[in-house]
PDB file of N, CA and C in Angstrom:
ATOM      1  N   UNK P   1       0.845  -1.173   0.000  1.00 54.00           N
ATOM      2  CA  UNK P   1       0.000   0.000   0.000  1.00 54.00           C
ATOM      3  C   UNK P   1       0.890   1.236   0.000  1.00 54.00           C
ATOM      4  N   UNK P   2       0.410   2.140  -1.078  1.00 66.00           N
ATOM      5  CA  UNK P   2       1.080   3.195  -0.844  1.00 66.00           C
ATOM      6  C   UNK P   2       1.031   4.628  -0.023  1.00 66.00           C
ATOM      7  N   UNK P   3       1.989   5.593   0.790  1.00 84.00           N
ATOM      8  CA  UNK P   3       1.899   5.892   1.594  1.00 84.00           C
ATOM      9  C   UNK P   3       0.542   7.094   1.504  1.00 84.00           C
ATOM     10  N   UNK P   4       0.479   7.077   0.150  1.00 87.00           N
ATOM     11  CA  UNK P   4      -0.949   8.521  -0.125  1.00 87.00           C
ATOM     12  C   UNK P   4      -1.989   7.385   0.231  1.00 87.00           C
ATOM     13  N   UNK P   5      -2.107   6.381   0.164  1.00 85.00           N
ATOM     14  CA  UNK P   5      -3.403   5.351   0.230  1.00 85.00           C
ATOM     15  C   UNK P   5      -3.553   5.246   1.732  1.00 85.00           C
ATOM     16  N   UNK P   6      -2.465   5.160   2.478  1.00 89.00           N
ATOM     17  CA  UNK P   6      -2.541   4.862   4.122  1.00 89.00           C
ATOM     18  C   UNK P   6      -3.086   6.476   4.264  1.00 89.00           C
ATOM     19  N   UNK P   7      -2.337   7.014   4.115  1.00 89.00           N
ATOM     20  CA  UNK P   7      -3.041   8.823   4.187  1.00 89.00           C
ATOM     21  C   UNK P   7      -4.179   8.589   4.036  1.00 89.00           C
ATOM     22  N   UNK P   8      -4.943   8.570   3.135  1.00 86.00           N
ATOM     23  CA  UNK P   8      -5.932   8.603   2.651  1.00 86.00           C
ATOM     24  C   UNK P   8      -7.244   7.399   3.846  1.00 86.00           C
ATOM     25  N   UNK P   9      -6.690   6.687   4.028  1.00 87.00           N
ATOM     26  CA  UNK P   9      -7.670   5.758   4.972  1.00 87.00           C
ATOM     27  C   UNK P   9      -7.288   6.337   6.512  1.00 87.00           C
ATOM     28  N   UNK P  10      -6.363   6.642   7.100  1.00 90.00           N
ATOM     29  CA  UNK P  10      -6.141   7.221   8.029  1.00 90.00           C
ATOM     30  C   UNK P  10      -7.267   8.814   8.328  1.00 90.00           C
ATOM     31  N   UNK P  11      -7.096   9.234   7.730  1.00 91.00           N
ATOM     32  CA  UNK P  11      -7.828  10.450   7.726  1.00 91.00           C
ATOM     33  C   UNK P  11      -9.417  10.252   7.227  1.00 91.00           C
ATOM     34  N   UNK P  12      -9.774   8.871   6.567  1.00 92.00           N
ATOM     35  CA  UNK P  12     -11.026   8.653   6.724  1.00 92.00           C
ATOM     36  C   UNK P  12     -11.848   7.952   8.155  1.00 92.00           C
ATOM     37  N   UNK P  13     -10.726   7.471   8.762  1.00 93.00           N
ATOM     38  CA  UNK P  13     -10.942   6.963   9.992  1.00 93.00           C
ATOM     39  C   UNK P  13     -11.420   8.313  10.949  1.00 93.00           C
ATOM     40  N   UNK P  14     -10.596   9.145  10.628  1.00 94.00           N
ATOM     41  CA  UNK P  14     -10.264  10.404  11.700  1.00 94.00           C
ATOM     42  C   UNK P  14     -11.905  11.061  11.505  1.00 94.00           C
ATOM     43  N   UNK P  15     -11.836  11.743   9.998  1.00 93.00           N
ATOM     44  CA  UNK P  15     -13.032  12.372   9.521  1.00 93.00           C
ATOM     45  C   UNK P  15     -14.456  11.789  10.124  1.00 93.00           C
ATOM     46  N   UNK P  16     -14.714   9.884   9.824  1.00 95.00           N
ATOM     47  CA  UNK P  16     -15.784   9.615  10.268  1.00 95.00           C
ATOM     48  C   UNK P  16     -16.049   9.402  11.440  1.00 95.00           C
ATOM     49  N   UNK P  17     -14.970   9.618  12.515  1.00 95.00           N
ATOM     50  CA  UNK P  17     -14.980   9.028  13.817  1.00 95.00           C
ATOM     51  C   UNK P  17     -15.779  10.562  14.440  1.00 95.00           C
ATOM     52  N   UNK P  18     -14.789  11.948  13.964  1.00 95.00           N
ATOM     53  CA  UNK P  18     -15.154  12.806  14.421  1.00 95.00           C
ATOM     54  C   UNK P  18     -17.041  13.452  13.979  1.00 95.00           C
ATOM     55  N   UNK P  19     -17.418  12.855  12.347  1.00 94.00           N
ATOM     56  CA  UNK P  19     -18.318  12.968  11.817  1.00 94.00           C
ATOM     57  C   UNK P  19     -19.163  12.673  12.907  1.00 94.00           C
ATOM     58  N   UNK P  20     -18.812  10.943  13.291  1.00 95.00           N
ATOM     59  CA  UNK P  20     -20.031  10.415  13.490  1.00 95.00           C
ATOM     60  C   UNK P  20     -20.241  10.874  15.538  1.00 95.00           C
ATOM     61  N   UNK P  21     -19.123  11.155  15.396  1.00 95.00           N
ATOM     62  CA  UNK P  21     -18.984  11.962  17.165  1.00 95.00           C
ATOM     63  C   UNK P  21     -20.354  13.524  17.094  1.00 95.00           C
ATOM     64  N   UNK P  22     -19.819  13.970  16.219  1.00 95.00           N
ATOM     65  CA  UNK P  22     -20.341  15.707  16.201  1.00 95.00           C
ATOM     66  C   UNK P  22     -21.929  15.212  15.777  1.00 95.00           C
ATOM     67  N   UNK P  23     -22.526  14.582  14.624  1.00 95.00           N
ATOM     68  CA  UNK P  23     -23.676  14.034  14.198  1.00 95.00           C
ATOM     69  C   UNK P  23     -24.897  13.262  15.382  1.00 95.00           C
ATOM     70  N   UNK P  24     -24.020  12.656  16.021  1.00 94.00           N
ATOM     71  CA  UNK P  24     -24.739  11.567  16.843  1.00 94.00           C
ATOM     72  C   UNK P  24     -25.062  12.652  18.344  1.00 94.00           C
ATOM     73  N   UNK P  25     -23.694  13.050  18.866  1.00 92.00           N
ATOM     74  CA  UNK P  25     -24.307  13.974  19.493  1.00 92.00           C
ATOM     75  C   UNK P  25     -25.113  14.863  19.807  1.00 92.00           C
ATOM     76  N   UNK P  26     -25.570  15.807  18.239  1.00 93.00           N
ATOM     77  CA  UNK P  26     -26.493  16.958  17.954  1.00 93.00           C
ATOM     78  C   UNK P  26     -27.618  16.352  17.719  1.00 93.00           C
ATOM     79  N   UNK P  27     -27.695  15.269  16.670  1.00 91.00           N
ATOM     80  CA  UNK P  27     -29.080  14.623  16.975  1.00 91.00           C
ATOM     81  C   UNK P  27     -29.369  14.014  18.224  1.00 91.00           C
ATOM     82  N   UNK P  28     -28.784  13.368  19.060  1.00 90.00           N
ATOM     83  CA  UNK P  28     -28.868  13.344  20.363  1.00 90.00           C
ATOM     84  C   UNK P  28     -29.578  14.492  21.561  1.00 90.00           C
ATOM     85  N   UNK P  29     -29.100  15.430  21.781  1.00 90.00           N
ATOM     86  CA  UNK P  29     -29.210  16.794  21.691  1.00 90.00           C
ATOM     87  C   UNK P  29     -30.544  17.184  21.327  1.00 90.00           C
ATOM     88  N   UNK P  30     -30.929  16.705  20.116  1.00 89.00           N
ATOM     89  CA  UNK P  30     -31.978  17.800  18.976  1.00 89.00           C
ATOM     90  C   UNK P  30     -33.148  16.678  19.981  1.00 89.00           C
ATOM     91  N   UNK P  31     -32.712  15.509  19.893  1.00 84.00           N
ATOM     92  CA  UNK P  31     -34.090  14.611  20.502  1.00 84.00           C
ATOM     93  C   UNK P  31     -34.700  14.626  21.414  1.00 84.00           C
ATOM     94  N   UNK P  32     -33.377  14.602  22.513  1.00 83.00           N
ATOM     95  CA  UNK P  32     -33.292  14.349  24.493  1.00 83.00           C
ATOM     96  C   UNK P  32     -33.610  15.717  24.691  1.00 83.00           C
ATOM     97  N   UNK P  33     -32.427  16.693  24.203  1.00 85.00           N
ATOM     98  CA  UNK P  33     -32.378  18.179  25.164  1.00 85.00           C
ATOM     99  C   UNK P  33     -31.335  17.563  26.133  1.00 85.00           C
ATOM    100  N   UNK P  34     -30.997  18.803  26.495  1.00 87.00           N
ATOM    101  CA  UNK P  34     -29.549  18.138  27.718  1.00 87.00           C
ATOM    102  C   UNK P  34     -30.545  17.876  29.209  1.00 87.00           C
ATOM    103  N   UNK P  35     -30.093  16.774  29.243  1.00 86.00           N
ATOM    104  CA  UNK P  35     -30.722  15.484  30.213  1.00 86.00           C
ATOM    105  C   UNK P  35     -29.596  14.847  30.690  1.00 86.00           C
ATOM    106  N   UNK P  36     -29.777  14.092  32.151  1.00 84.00           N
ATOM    107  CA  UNK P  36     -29.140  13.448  33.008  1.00 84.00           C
ATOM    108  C   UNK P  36     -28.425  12.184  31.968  1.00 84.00           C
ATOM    109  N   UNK P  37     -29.724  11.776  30.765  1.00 87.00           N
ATOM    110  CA  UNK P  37     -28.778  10.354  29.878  1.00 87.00           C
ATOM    111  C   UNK P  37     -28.612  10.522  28.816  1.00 87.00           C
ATOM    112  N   UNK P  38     -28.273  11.818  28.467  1.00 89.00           N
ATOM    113  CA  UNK P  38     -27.447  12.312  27.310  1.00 89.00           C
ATOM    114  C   UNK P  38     -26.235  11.886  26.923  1.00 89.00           C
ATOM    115  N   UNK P  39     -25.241  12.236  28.064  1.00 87.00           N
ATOM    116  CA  UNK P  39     -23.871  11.350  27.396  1.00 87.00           C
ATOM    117  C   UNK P  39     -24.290  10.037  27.379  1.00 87.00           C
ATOM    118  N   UNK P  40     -25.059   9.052  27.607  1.00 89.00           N
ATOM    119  CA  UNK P  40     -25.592   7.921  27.601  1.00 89.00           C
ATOM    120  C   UNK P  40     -25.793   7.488  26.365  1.00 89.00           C
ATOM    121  N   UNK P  41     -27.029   8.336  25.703  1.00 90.00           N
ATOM    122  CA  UNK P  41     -27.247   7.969  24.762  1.00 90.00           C
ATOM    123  C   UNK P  41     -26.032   8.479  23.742  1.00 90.00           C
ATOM    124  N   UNK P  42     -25.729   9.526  23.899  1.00 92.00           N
ATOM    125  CA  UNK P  42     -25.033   9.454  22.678  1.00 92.00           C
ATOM    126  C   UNK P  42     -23.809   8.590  23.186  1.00 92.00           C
ATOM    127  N   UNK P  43     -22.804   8.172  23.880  1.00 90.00           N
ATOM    128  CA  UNK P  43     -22.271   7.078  23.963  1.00 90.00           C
ATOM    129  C   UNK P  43     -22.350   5.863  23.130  1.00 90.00           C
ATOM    130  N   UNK P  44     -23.647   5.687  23.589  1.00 91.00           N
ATOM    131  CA  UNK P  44     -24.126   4.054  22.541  1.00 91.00           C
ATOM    132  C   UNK P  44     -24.746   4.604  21.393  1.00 91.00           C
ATOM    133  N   UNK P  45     -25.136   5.977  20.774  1.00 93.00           N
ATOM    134  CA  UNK P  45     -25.218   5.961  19.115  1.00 93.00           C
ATOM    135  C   UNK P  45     -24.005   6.120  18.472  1.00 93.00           C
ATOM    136  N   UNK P  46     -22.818   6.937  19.090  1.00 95.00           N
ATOM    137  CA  UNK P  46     -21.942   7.424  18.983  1.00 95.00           C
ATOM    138  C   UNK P  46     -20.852   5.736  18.363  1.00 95.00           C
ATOM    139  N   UNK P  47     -21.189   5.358  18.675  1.00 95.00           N
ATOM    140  CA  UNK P  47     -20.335   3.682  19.191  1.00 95.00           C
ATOM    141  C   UNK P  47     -21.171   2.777  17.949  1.00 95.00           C
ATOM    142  N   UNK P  48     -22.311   3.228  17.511  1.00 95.00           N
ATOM    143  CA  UNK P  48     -22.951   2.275  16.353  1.00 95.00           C
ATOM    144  C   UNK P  48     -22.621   3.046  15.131  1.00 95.00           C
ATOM    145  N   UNK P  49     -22.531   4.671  15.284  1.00 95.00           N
ATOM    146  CA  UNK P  49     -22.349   5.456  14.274  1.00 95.00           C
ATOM    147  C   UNK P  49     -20.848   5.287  13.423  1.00 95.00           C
ATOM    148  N   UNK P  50     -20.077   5.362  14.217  1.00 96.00           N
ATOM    149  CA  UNK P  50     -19.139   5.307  13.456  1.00 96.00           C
ATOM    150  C   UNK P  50     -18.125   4.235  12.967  1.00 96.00           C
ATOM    151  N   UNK P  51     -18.407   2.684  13.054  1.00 95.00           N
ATOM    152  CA  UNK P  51     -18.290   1.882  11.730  1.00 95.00           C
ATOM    153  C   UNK P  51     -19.335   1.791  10.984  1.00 95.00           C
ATOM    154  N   UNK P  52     -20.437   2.575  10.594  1.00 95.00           N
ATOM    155  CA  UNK P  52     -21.411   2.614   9.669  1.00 95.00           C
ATOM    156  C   UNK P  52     -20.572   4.062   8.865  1.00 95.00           C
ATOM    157  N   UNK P  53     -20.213   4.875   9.706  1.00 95.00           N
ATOM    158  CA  UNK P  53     -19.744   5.891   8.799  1.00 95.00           C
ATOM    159  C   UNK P  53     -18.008   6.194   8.267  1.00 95.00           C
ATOM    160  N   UNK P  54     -17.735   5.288   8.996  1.00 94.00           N
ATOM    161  CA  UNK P  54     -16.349   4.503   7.961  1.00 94.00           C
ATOM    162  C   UNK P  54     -16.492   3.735   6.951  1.00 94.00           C
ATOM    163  N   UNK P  55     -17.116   2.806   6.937  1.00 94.00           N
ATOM    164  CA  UNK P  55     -17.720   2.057   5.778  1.00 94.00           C
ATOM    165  C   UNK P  55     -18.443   2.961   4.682  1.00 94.00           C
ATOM    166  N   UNK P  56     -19.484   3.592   5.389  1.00 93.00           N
ATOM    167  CA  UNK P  56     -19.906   5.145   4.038  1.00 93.00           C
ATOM    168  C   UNK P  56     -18.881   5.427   3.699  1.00 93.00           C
ATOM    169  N   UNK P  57     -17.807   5.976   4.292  1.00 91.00           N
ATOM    170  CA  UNK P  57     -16.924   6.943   3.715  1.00 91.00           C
ATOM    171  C   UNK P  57     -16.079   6.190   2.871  1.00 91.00           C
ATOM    172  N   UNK P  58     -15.662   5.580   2.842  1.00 91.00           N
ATOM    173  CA  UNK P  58     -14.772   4.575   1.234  1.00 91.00           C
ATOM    174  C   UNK P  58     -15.863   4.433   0.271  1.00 91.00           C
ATOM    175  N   UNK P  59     -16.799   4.368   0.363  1.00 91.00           N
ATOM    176  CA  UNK P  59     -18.013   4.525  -0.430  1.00 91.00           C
ATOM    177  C   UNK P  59     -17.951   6.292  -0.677  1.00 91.00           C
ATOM    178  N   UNK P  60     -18.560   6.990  -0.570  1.00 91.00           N
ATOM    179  CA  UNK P  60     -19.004   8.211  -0.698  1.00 91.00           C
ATOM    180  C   UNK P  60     -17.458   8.763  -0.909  1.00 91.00           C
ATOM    181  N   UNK P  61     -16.322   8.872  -0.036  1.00 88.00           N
ATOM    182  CA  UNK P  61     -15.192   9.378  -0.720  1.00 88.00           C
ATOM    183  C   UNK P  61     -14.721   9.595  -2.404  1.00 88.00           C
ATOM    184  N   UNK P  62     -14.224   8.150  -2.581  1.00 88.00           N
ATOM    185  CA  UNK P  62     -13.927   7.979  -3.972  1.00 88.00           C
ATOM    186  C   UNK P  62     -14.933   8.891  -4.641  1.00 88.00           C
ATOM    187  N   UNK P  63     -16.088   8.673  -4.669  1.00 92.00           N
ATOM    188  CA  UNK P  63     -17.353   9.201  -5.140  1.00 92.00           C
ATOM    189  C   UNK P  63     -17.296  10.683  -5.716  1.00 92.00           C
ATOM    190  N   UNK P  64     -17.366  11.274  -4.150  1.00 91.00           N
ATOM    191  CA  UNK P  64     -17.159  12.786  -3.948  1.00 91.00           C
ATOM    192  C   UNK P  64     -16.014  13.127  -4.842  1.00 91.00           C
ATOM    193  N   UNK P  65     -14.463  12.558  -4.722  1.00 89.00           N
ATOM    194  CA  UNK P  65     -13.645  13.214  -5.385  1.00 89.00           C
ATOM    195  C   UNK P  65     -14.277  13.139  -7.060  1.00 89.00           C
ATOM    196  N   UNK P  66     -14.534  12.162  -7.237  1.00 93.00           N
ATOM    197  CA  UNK P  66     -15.059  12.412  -9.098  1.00 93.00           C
ATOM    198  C   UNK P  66     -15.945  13.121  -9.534  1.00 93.00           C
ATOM    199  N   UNK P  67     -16.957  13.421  -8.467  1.00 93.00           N
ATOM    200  CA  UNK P  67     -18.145  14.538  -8.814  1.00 93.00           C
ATOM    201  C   UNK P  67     -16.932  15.949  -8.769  1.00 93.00           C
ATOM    202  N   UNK P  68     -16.662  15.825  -7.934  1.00 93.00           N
ATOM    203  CA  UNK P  68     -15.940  17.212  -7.693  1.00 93.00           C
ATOM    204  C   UNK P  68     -14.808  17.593  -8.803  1.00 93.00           C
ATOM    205  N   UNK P  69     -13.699  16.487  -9.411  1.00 92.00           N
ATOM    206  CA  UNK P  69     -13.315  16.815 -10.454  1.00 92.00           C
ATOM    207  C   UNK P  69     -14.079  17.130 -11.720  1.00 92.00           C
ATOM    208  N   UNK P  70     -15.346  16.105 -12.042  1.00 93.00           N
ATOM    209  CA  UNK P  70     -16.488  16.267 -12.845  1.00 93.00           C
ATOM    210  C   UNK P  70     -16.475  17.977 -12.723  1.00 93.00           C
ATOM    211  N   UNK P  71     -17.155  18.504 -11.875  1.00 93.00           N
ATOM    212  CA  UNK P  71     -17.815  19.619 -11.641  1.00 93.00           C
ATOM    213  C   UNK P  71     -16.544  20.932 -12.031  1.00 93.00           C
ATOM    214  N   UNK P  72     -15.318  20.798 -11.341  1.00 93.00           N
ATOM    215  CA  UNK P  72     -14.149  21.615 -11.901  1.00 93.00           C
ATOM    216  C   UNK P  72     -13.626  21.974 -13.092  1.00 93.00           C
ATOM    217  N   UNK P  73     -13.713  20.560 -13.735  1.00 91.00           N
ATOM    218  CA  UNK P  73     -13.488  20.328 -15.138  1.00 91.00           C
ATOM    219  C   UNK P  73     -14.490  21.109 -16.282  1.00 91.00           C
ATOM    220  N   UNK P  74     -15.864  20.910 -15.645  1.00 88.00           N
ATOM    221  CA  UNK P  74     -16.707  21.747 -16.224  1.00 88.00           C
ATOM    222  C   UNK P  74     -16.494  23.128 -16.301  1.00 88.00           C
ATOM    223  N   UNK P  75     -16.877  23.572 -14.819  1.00 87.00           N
ATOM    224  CA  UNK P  75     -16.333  24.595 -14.766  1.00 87.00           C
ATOM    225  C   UNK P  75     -15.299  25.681 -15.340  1.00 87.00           C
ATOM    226  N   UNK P  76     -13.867  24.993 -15.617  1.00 87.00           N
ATOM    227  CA  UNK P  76     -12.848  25.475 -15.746  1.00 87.00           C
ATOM    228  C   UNK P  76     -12.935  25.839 -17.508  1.00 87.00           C
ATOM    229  N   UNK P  77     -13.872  24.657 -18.201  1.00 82.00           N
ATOM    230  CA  UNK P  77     -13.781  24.589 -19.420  1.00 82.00           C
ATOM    231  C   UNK P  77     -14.822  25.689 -20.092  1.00 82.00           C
ATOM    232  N   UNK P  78     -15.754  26.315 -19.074  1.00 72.00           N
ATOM    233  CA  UNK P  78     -16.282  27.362 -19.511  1.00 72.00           C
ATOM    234  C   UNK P  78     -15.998  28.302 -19.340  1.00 72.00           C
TER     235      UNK P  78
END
């Protein structure tokens, strides 16, 4: 594996861990309201969220970068 590829999964680890940290919390939050089992719950969504959103993200990554060159390319050519 090359070292842009470990980059590249490293920082998807990072991205969805923190994603699914900041996400799970606020909907947490948006549901409960700050309550005595708030860190509770988000604890245990927090903990289901993010190998669902590591797995998205090698999915949706690759993805994103080609829309986004797609879209530049356009762009640039007009």
């Amino acid at each position: 594996m090359h070292d842009n590829k470990k980059l590249i999964i490293l920082a998807q680890v990072f991205i969805s861990g923190l994603m699914a940290l900041l996400m799970s919390g606020i909907m947490s939050l948006f549901h409960r309201g700050f309550s005595a089992e708030l860190l509770q719950i988000w604890s245990s969504t927090f903990i289901v969220a993010w190998p669902i959103a590591f797995v998205l993200s090698l999915v949706v990554g690759p993805v994103s970068f080609k829309l986004a060159a797609l879209v530049l390319s356009r762009v640039t050519a007009s």
